[in-house]
Amino acid sequence: MKIWLSSPHMGGGELKYIHEAFDQNWIAPLGPNVDNFERDLAQYTGVGHAAALSSGTAAIHLALILLGVERGDEVLCQSFTFSATANPIVYQGATPVFIDSESHTWNMDPDLLQEAIEDRLKAGRKPKACIVVHLYGMPAQIMRIREICDAYNIPLIEDAAEALGSSINGQRLGSFGQFGILSFNGNKIITTSGGGALLSEDGDAIAKARFYSTQSRDPAPHYQHSEIGYNYRMSNIAAGIGRGQMEVLDEWVALRRKNFEFYSSEIQLDWQREPEGYFSNRWLSCALFNTYENREVVRLALAARDIESRPLWKPMHLQPVFASSLHYVNGVSEDLFNRGLCFPSGSNLAADDLFRVQDIVLRTLQAGA
Ligand SMILES: *Cc1c(COP(=O)(O)O)cnc(C)c1O
């Protein structure tokens, strides 16, 4: 039986909400599940308002639109991330400016951020926004990053796509920036089969996001449009899955954290650390090997036994598509990419699955990897 990196894990309540949608014929990108899922998300994250959308990527795109990012603008963006963080900058005709990571949380380096802002200001180019990411569920140094952005009056977008359920001193991620974004893709901590959300204290901005996400229809009996619209709303069926998943979210977080505790106590590697006061949902259990070669030997040994593992994200400043982008780097994310591995981390893994992974990794390491 194949062991996946992170596969969907239903809790049971999802089908009830889907049946309700069928019974009431709310098979559309609106309906009671959408409204209730938004309410659940706002309540859980402690953010005033949430808009349920078709993807996390759509949520980032709408956040940039709401912040007025346009052709020719520059947007600061964490380099160590999935491409979906950066792509919407390009959708807007703007240019990403990539910032490397620090080695404590693996997320955006606040010192480098400050340096980049100063440098861009000297060039007469004030960044229009900043996107920070909480990778693998680990909180970034968001307090310092927010202080720096505030000092320069640069709006902050928090990409919490991987970090629903994570917090700092009890405050949930997604609630620190002007906008927070979540993803409910199939491999995330909870899923709606595909979906995302935009979070904000600004109720008008979230109302506007709902307007943009449903083709920007002006109030009129006919179809009338004063602005460009998008088809980015979440369906009432997907939101039904989301409502069921919210009921088990904390349980799934606990299970993912248990996976991490098992791996990190049984396998001697440099595991991603959780600073004091930080709480990671441990979406993926990640560790660094001594060398790229050791990492590859283990990854291939796992693959040969039908176990999916994956190198850490390849930084955006090293991606062919962003080769010409401005970047402020210190070598941290490149090193993480070279030596890091994500272990199978699903909340639905059995104890036997974890033992199988442990056995192969330990035997491969002992054999000289
Ligand atoms: C998954 C992910 C996204 C995009 O979410 P989708 O719902 O797949 O569009 C954005 N940023 C990060 C860091 C992600 O992991």
Tab-separated table of C-alpha atoms and ligand atoms in Angstrom:
chain	number	residue	atom	x	y	z
A	1	MET	CA	0.000	0.000	0.000
A	2	LYS	CA	1.399	3.359	-1.073
A	3	ILE	CA	2.145	5.866	1.702
A	4	TRP	CA	1.356	9.403	0.575
A	5	LEU	CA	2.983	12.641	1.619
A	6	SER	CA	-0.318	14.176	2.673
A	7	SER	CA	-3.691	12.865	1.511
A	8	PRO	CA	-7.287	13.972	2.183
A	9	HIS	CA	-8.769	12.807	5.484
A	10	MET	CA	-12.531	13.067	5.895
A	11	GLY	CA	-14.050	13.199	9.363
A	12	GLY	CA	-17.621	12.078	8.715
A	13	GLY	CA	-19.701	15.257	8.965
A	14	GLU	CA	-18.833	16.343	5.418
A	15	LEU	CA	-21.481	14.164	3.725
A	16	LYS	CA	-24.248	15.530	5.957
A	17	TYR	CA	-23.615	19.063	4.678
A	18	ILE	CA	-23.352	17.865	1.080
A	19	HIS	CA	-26.700	16.032	1.448
A	20	GLU	CA	-28.266	19.196	2.836
A	21	ALA	CA	-27.036	21.067	-0.213
A	22	PHE	CA	-28.551	18.428	-2.525
A	23	ASP	CA	-31.851	18.343	-0.616
A	24	GLN	CA	-32.206	22.121	-0.886
A	25	ASN	CA	-30.728	22.241	-4.430
A	26	TRP	CA	-28.008	24.692	-3.413
A	27	ILE	CA	-25.627	23.317	-6.065
A	28	ALA	CA	-23.989	26.660	-6.865
A	29	PRO	CA	-21.222	29.006	-5.766
A	30	LEU	CA	-23.541	30.342	-3.051
A	31	GLY	CA	-25.756	28.927	-0.328
A	32	PRO	CA	-25.917	28.143	3.387
A	33	ASN	CA	-22.741	26.020	3.451
A	34	VAL	CA	-20.714	28.904	2.000
A	35	ASP	CA	-22.114	31.346	4.583
A	36	ASN	CA	-21.598	28.945	7.471
A	37	PHE	CA	-18.114	27.894	6.376
A	38	GLU	CA	-17.113	31.568	6.260
A	39	ARG	CA	-18.530	32.072	9.745
A	40	ASP	CA	-16.639	28.981	11.010
A	41	LEU	CA	-13.357	30.252	9.508
A	42	ALA	CA	-13.713	33.746	10.964
A	43	GLN	CA	-14.566	32.318	14.365
A	44	TYR	CA	-11.700	29.823	14.344
A	45	THR	CA	-8.994	32.242	13.191
A	46	GLY	CA	-10.312	35.129	15.271
A	47	VAL	CA	-10.422	37.363	12.190
A	48	GLY	CA	-13.511	39.523	11.648
A	49	HIS	CA	-14.423	38.416	8.131
A	50	ALA	CA	-13.741	35.585	5.682
A	51	ALA	CA	-14.561	35.058	1.996
A	52	ALA	CA	-14.668	31.432	0.777
A	53	LEU	CA	-13.015	31.185	-2.646
A	54	SER	CA	-12.101	28.659	-5.322
A	55	SER	CA	-8.433	28.465	-4.265
A	56	GLY	CA	-5.727	29.936	-2.101
A	57	THR	CA	-4.155	31.341	-5.258
A	58	ALA	CA	-7.388	33.231	-5.989
A	59	ALA	CA	-7.309	34.598	-2.432
A	60	ILE	CA	-3.774	35.968	-2.923
A	61	HIS	CA	-4.792	37.448	-6.271
A	62	LEU	CA	-7.796	39.235	-4.743
A	63	ALA	CA	-5.694	40.506	-1.811
A	64	LEU	CA	-3.290	42.109	-4.310
A	65	ILE	CA	-6.185	43.632	-6.271
A	66	LEU	CA	-7.732	45.010	-3.079
A	67	LEU	CA	-4.386	46.584	-2.147
A	68	GLY	CA	-4.269	48.294	-5.537
A	69	VAL	CA	-1.280	46.380	-6.921
A	70	GLU	CA	-0.971	47.274	-10.604
A	71	ARG	CA	1.239	46.994	-13.656
A	72	GLY	CA	4.749	48.190	-12.876
A	73	ASP	CA	4.466	47.851	-9.087
A	74	GLU	CA	6.916	45.856	-7.004
A	75	VAL	CA	5.732	43.350	-4.373
A	76	LEU	CA	8.027	41.872	-1.725
A	77	CYS	CA	7.615	38.102	-1.487
A	78	GLN	CA	9.170	35.274	0.484
A	79	SER	CA	11.393	33.310	-1.912
A	80	PHE	CA	11.158	29.996	-0.060
A	81	THR	CA	7.594	28.984	-0.948
A	82	PHE	CA	5.290	27.328	-3.464
A	83	SER	CA	4.942	29.208	-6.768
A	84	ALA	CA	1.274	29.984	-6.015
A	85	THR	CA	2.448	32.645	-3.548
A	86	ALA	CA	4.237	34.602	-6.264
A	87	ASN	CA	2.246	33.937	-9.445
A	88	PRO	CA	-0.644	36.339	-8.647
A	89	ILE	CA	1.895	39.206	-8.453
A	90	VAL	CA	2.607	38.528	-12.118
A	91	TYR	CA	-1.129	38.194	-12.934
A	92	GLN	CA	-1.360	41.866	-11.916
A	93	GLY	CA	1.513	42.850	-14.189
A	94	ALA	CA	3.598	43.642	-11.111
A	95	THR	CA	7.115	42.403	-10.311
A	96	PRO	CA	8.036	40.139	-7.392
A	97	VAL	CA	11.063	41.048	-5.272
A	98	PHE	CA	12.155	37.888	-3.485
A	99	ILE	CA	13.414	37.798	0.108
A	100	ASP	CA	15.350	34.855	1.516
A	101	SER	CA	14.656	33.008	4.795
A	102	GLU	CA	16.247	32.845	8.241
A	103	SER	CA	17.308	29.479	9.629
A	104	HIS	CA	15.116	29.472	12.780
A	105	THR	CA	11.651	29.262	11.241
A	106	TRP	CA	12.754	28.811	7.590
A	107	ASN	CA	10.520	31.774	6.724
A	108	MET	CA	11.206	35.380	5.643
A	109	ASP	CA	14.321	36.924	7.194
A	110	PRO	CA	13.211	40.219	8.818
A	111	ASP	CA	16.698	41.787	8.556
A	112	LEU	CA	16.869	41.005	4.864
A	113	LEU	CA	13.342	42.380	4.440
A	114	GLN	CA	14.381	45.675	5.990
A	115	GLU	CA	17.504	45.783	3.826
A	116	ALA	CA	15.436	45.131	0.698
A	117	ILE	CA	12.914	47.863	1.558
A	118	GLU	CA	15.706	50.393	2.179
A	119	ASP	CA	17.357	49.411	-1.095
A	120	ARG	CA	14.142	49.682	-3.101
A	121	LEU	CA	13.363	53.063	-1.524
A	122	LYS	CA	16.825	54.292	-2.541
A	123	ALA	CA	15.996	53.223	-6.096
A	124	GLY	CA	12.808	55.288	-5.808
A	125	ARG	CA	10.612	52.194	-5.867
A	126	LYS	CA	8.419	51.816	-2.817
A	127	PRO	CA	7.103	48.233	-2.605
A	128	LYS	CA	3.316	48.124	-2.877
A	129	ALA	CA	2.830	45.101	-0.580
A	130	CYS	CA	4.657	42.277	1.176
A	131	ILE	CA	3.713	38.574	1.172
A	132	VAL	CA	5.069	36.476	4.028
A	133	VAL	CA	4.542	32.687	4.209
A	134	HIS	CA	4.238	30.287	7.164
A	135	LEU	CA	5.808	27.250	5.509
A	136	TYR	CA	4.890	23.743	6.583
A	137	GLY	CA	2.711	25.369	9.248
A	138	MET	CA	5.627	26.994	11.078
A	139	PRO	CA	4.922	30.609	12.037
A	140	ALA	CA	7.257	33.186	10.476
A	141	GLN	CA	8.736	35.903	12.712
A	142	ILE	CA	5.532	37.730	11.987
A	143	MET	CA	5.709	40.294	14.807
A	144	ARG	CA	9.008	41.712	13.573
A	145	ILE	CA	7.959	41.471	9.951
A	146	ARG	CA	4.738	43.330	10.710
A	147	GLU	CA	6.644	46.013	12.658
A	148	ILE	CA	8.970	46.566	9.703
A	149	CYS	CA	6.106	46.697	7.200
A	150	ASP	CA	4.190	49.090	9.475
A	151	ALA	CA	7.235	51.330	9.849
A	152	TYR	CA	7.396	51.761	6.067
A	153	ASN	CA	3.637	51.732	5.630
A	154	ILE	CA	3.692	48.626	3.420
A	155	PRO	CA	0.574	46.392	3.651
A	156	LEU	CA	1.238	42.811	4.725
A	157	ILE	CA	-0.390	39.703	3.230
A	158	GLU	CA	-0.017	36.529	5.252
A	159	ASP	CA	0.081	33.350	3.165
A	160	ALA	CA	-1.209	30.886	5.757
A	161	ALA	CA	-2.136	28.294	3.090
A	162	GLU	CA	-0.200	25.618	4.979
A	163	ALA	CA	-0.777	27.004	8.457
A	164	LEU	CA	-4.444	26.769	9.455
A	165	GLY	CA	-4.418	25.815	13.136
A	166	SER	CA	-0.949	27.271	13.840
A	167	SER	CA	-0.538	30.165	16.261
A	168	ILE	CA	1.853	32.417	18.176
A	169	ASN	CA	1.084	32.781	21.877
A	170	GLY	CA	-2.439	31.628	21.114
A	171	GLN	CA	-3.110	34.056	18.239
A	172	ARG	CA	-3.977	32.136	15.089
A	173	LEU	CA	-2.002	32.629	11.891
A	174	GLY	CA	-3.848	34.462	9.149
A	175	SER	CA	-4.845	37.137	11.672
A	176	PHE	CA	-1.612	39.170	11.742
A	177	GLY	CA	-1.583	40.848	8.319
A	178	GLN	CA	-4.019	43.230	6.579
A	179	PHE	CA	-5.043	40.084	4.715
A	180	GLY	CA	-4.621	36.408	5.524
A	181	ILE	CA	-5.080	33.648	2.985
A	182	LEU	CA	-5.883	29.950	3.464
A	183	SER	CA	-5.893	26.962	1.111
A	184	PHE	CA	-8.114	23.889	1.185
A	185	ASN	CA	-6.362	22.045	-1.626
A	186	GLY	CA	-6.420	18.239	-1.414
A	187	ASN	CA	-3.028	17.961	0.285
A	188	LYS	CA	-3.511	20.668	2.929
A	189	ILE	CA	-4.338	20.161	6.617
A	190	ILE	CA	-8.043	20.235	5.787
A	191	THR	CA	-9.515	20.169	2.306
A	192	THR	CA	-12.662	21.111	0.424
A	193	SER	CA	-11.309	19.105	-2.570
A	194	GLY	CA	-9.976	22.470	-3.758
A	195	GLY	CA	-10.614	25.910	-2.345
A	196	GLY	CA	-9.278	28.820	-0.383
A	197	ALA	CA	-10.254	31.780	1.754
A	198	LEU	CA	-9.399	35.428	2.214
A	199	LEU	CA	-9.393	36.748	5.801
A	200	SER	CA	-9.478	40.347	7.000
A	201	GLU	CA	-10.683	42.629	9.772
A	202	ASP	CA	-11.821	44.962	6.995
A	203	GLY	CA	-15.430	43.952	6.314
A	204	ASP	CA	-15.725	46.263	3.300
A	205	ALA	CA	-12.654	44.666	1.709
A	206	ILE	CA	-14.094	41.169	2.207
A	207	ALA	CA	-17.447	42.287	0.756
A	208	LYS	CA	-15.519	43.630	-2.234
A	209	ALA	CA	-13.654	40.311	-2.547
A	210	ARG	CA	-17.010	38.491	-2.727
A	211	PHE	CA	-18.114	40.981	-5.415
A	212	TYR	CA	-14.953	40.489	-7.513
A	213	SER	CA	-15.109	36.707	-7.049
A	214	THR	CA	-18.614	36.554	-8.589
A	215	GLN	CA	-17.843	38.493	-11.811
A	216	SER	CA	-18.290	42.017	-10.371
A	217	ARG	CA	-21.999	42.267	-11.105
A	218	ASP	CA	-23.448	45.712	-10.441
A	219	PRO	CA	-26.885	45.792	-8.774
A	220	ALA	CA	-29.183	45.819	-11.821
A	221	PRO	CA	-31.875	43.517	-13.282
A	222	HIS	CA	-29.626	42.922	-16.327
A	223	TYR	CA	-25.951	41.978	-16.328
A	224	GLN	CA	-24.008	45.175	-15.812
A	225	HIS	CA	-20.328	45.567	-14.953
A	226	SER	CA	-18.294	48.618	-13.975
A	227	GLU	CA	-15.241	46.587	-13.005
A	228	ILE	CA	-13.410	43.475	-14.209
A	229	GLY	CA	-14.660	40.392	-12.403
A	230	TYR	CA	-13.400	36.910	-11.589
A	231	ASN	CA	-15.015	33.499	-11.169
A	232	TYR	CA	-13.334	32.784	-7.851
A	233	ARG	CA	-16.203	31.916	-5.482
A	234	MET	CA	-16.321	28.601	-3.600
A	235	SER	CA	-19.194	26.249	-4.427
A	236	ASN	CA	-21.785	25.332	-1.820
A	237	ILE	CA	-20.783	21.645	-2.202
A	238	ALA	CA	-17.102	22.330	-1.515
A	239	ALA	CA	-18.067	24.530	1.439
A	240	GLY	CA	-20.097	21.598	2.822
A	241	ILE	CA	-16.916	19.517	2.879
A	242	GLY	CA	-15.189	22.457	4.559
A	243	ARG	CA	-17.806	22.652	7.330
A	244	GLY	CA	-17.306	18.975	8.120
A	245	GLN	CA	-13.527	19.388	8.070
A	246	MET	CA	-13.670	22.309	10.518
A	247	GLU	CA	-15.223	19.925	13.052
A	248	VAL	CA	-12.096	17.758	13.008
A	249	LEU	CA	-9.412	20.386	12.348
A	250	ASP	CA	-7.978	20.477	15.870
A	251	GLU	CA	-7.940	16.688	15.989
A	252	TRP	CA	-6.093	16.534	12.656
A	253	VAL	CA	-3.560	19.102	13.923
A	254	ALA	CA	-2.933	16.930	17.006
A	255	LEU	CA	-2.404	13.875	14.784
A	256	ARG	CA	0.057	15.708	12.525
A	257	ARG	CA	1.950	16.903	15.577
A	258	LYS	CA	2.075	13.311	16.812
A	259	ASN	CA	3.632	12.252	13.502
A	260	PHE	CA	6.315	14.883	14.012
A	261	GLU	CA	6.967	13.804	17.597
A	262	PHE	CA	7.382	10.224	16.460
A	263	TYR	CA	9.787	10.995	13.616
A	264	SER	CA	11.860	13.499	15.559
A	265	SER	CA	12.259	11.193	18.555
A	266	GLU	CA	13.049	8.090	16.466
A	267	ILE	CA	15.221	9.529	13.679
A	268	GLN	CA	18.275	11.669	14.396
A	269	LEU	CA	18.095	14.537	11.926
A	270	ASP	CA	17.930	18.313	12.075
A	271	TRP	CA	14.120	18.611	12.381
A	272	GLN	CA	12.307	21.912	11.799
A	273	ARG	CA	12.270	23.570	15.220
A	274	GLU	CA	9.372	25.301	16.939
A	275	PRO	CA	10.525	28.485	18.731
A	276	GLU	CA	9.220	29.330	22.223
A	277	GLY	CA	5.602	30.503	22.076
A	278	TYR	CA	5.185	29.244	18.502
A	279	PHE	CA	2.693	26.496	17.718
A	280	SER	CA	2.973	24.739	14.347
A	281	ASN	CA	0.193	22.566	12.929
A	282	ARG	CA	3.088	20.419	11.603
A	283	TRP	CA	1.350	20.198	8.243
A	284	LEU	CA	4.450	18.408	6.984
A	285	SER	CA	7.216	16.905	9.110
A	286	CYS	CA	10.455	18.244	7.648
A	287	ALA	CA	14.115	17.639	8.408
A	288	LEU	CA	17.557	18.471	7.070
A	289	PHE	CA	20.172	15.853	6.210
A	290	ASN	CA	23.933	16.473	6.408
A	291	THR	CA	24.287	16.564	2.654
A	292	TYR	CA	22.249	16.619	-0.542
A	293	GLU	CA	23.525	13.105	-1.323
A	294	ASN	CA	22.265	11.678	1.987
A	295	ARG	CA	18.881	13.273	1.409
A	296	GLU	CA	18.644	11.805	-2.074
A	297	VAL	CA	19.644	8.277	-0.988
A	298	VAL	CA	16.878	8.293	1.637
A	299	ARG	CA	14.295	9.856	-0.671
A	300	LEU	CA	14.999	7.262	-3.367
A	301	ALA	CA	14.989	4.384	-0.851
A	302	LEU	CA	11.534	5.494	0.295
A	303	ALA	CA	10.301	5.886	-3.292
A	304	ALA	CA	11.509	2.361	-4.141
A	305	ARG	CA	9.155	1.078	-1.437
A	306	ASP	CA	6.209	3.149	-2.640
A	307	ILE	CA	6.570	5.843	0.015
A	308	GLU	CA	6.154	9.433	-1.110
A	309	SER	CA	8.520	12.026	0.325
A	310	ARG	CA	9.610	15.317	-1.261
A	311	PRO	CA	12.484	17.806	-1.150
A	312	LEU	CA	11.620	21.132	0.498
A	313	TRP	CA	10.260	23.906	-1.746
A	314	LYS	CA	12.640	25.123	-4.424
A	315	PRO	CA	13.113	28.865	-3.761
A	316	MET	CA	11.467	31.202	-6.261
A	317	HIS	CA	14.720	33.054	-6.994
A	318	LEU	CA	16.119	29.742	-8.326
A	319	GLN	CA	13.088	28.958	-10.509
A	320	PRO	CA	13.613	29.317	-14.269
A	321	VAL	CA	10.412	31.354	-14.603
A	322	PHE	CA	11.651	33.947	-12.089
A	323	ALA	CA	15.312	33.900	-13.174
A	324	SER	CA	15.349	37.616	-13.966
A	325	SER	CA	13.551	38.738	-10.783
A	326	LEU	CA	15.160	40.931	-8.162
A	327	HIS	CA	16.151	38.956	-5.067
A	328	TYR	CA	17.779	39.577	-1.696
A	329	VAL	CA	19.381	36.319	-0.609
A	330	ASN	CA	21.649	34.883	2.082
A	331	GLY	CA	21.920	31.238	0.981
A	332	VAL	CA	19.523	29.895	3.637
A	333	SER	CA	16.654	28.750	1.405
A	334	GLU	CA	19.018	27.285	-1.194
A	335	ASP	CA	20.625	25.177	1.546
A	336	LEU	CA	17.207	24.118	2.898
A	337	PHE	CA	16.215	23.069	-0.619
A	338	ASN	CA	19.405	21.060	-1.078
A	339	ARG	CA	19.353	19.173	2.207
A	340	GLY	CA	15.717	19.074	3.308
A	341	LEU	CA	13.032	16.424	3.015
A	342	CYS	CA	9.288	16.380	3.763
A	343	PHE	CA	8.227	13.090	5.320
A	344	PRO	CA	4.820	11.413	4.917
A	345	SER	CA	2.681	13.507	7.242
A	346	GLY	CA	-1.028	12.804	6.747
A	347	SER	CA	-3.361	12.819	9.754
A	348	ASN	CA	-4.623	9.483	8.367
A	349	LEU	CA	-1.297	7.617	8.626
A	350	ALA	CA	-1.395	4.396	10.649
A	351	ALA	CA	1.217	3.525	13.279
A	352	ASP	CA	2.450	0.814	10.891
A	353	ASP	CA	3.013	3.403	8.170
A	354	LEU	CA	5.199	5.461	10.489
A	355	PHE	CA	7.174	2.361	11.538
A	356	ARG	CA	7.705	1.472	7.850
A	357	VAL	CA	9.101	4.940	7.147
A	358	GLN	CA	11.289	4.839	10.264
A	359	ASP	CA	12.660	1.410	9.377
A	360	ILE	CA	13.669	2.382	5.842
A	361	VAL	CA	15.191	5.709	6.863
A	362	LEU	CA	17.214	4.219	9.740
A	363	ARG	CA	18.441	1.301	7.649
A	364	THR	CA	19.434	3.597	4.784
A	365	LEU	CA	21.274	5.949	7.153
A	366	GLN	CA	23.056	3.038	8.838
A	367	ALA	CA	24.116	1.700	5.450
A	368	GLY	CA	26.211	4.815	5.111
A	369	ALA	CA	23.955	7.510	3.731
B	1	LIG	C1	-1.100	25.472	-1.454
B	1	LIG	C2	-0.439	26.769	-1.347
B	1	LIG	C3	-0.944	27.912	-1.993
B	1	LIG	C4	-2.050	27.880	-3.005
B	1	LIG	O1	-3.226	27.337	-2.610
B	1	LIG	P1	-4.215	26.692	-3.701
B	1	LIG	O2	-5.463	26.511	-2.933
B	1	LIG	O3	-3.596	25.400	-4.137
B	1	LIG	O4	-4.354	27.664	-4.821
B	1	LIG	C5	-0.317	29.124	-1.767
B	1	LIG	N1	0.745	29.223	-0.968
B	1	LIG	C6	1.275	28.153	-0.362
B	1	LIG	C7	2.457	28.342	0.530
B	1	LIG	C8	0.717	26.895	-0.533
B	1	LIG	O5	1.271	25.829	0.035
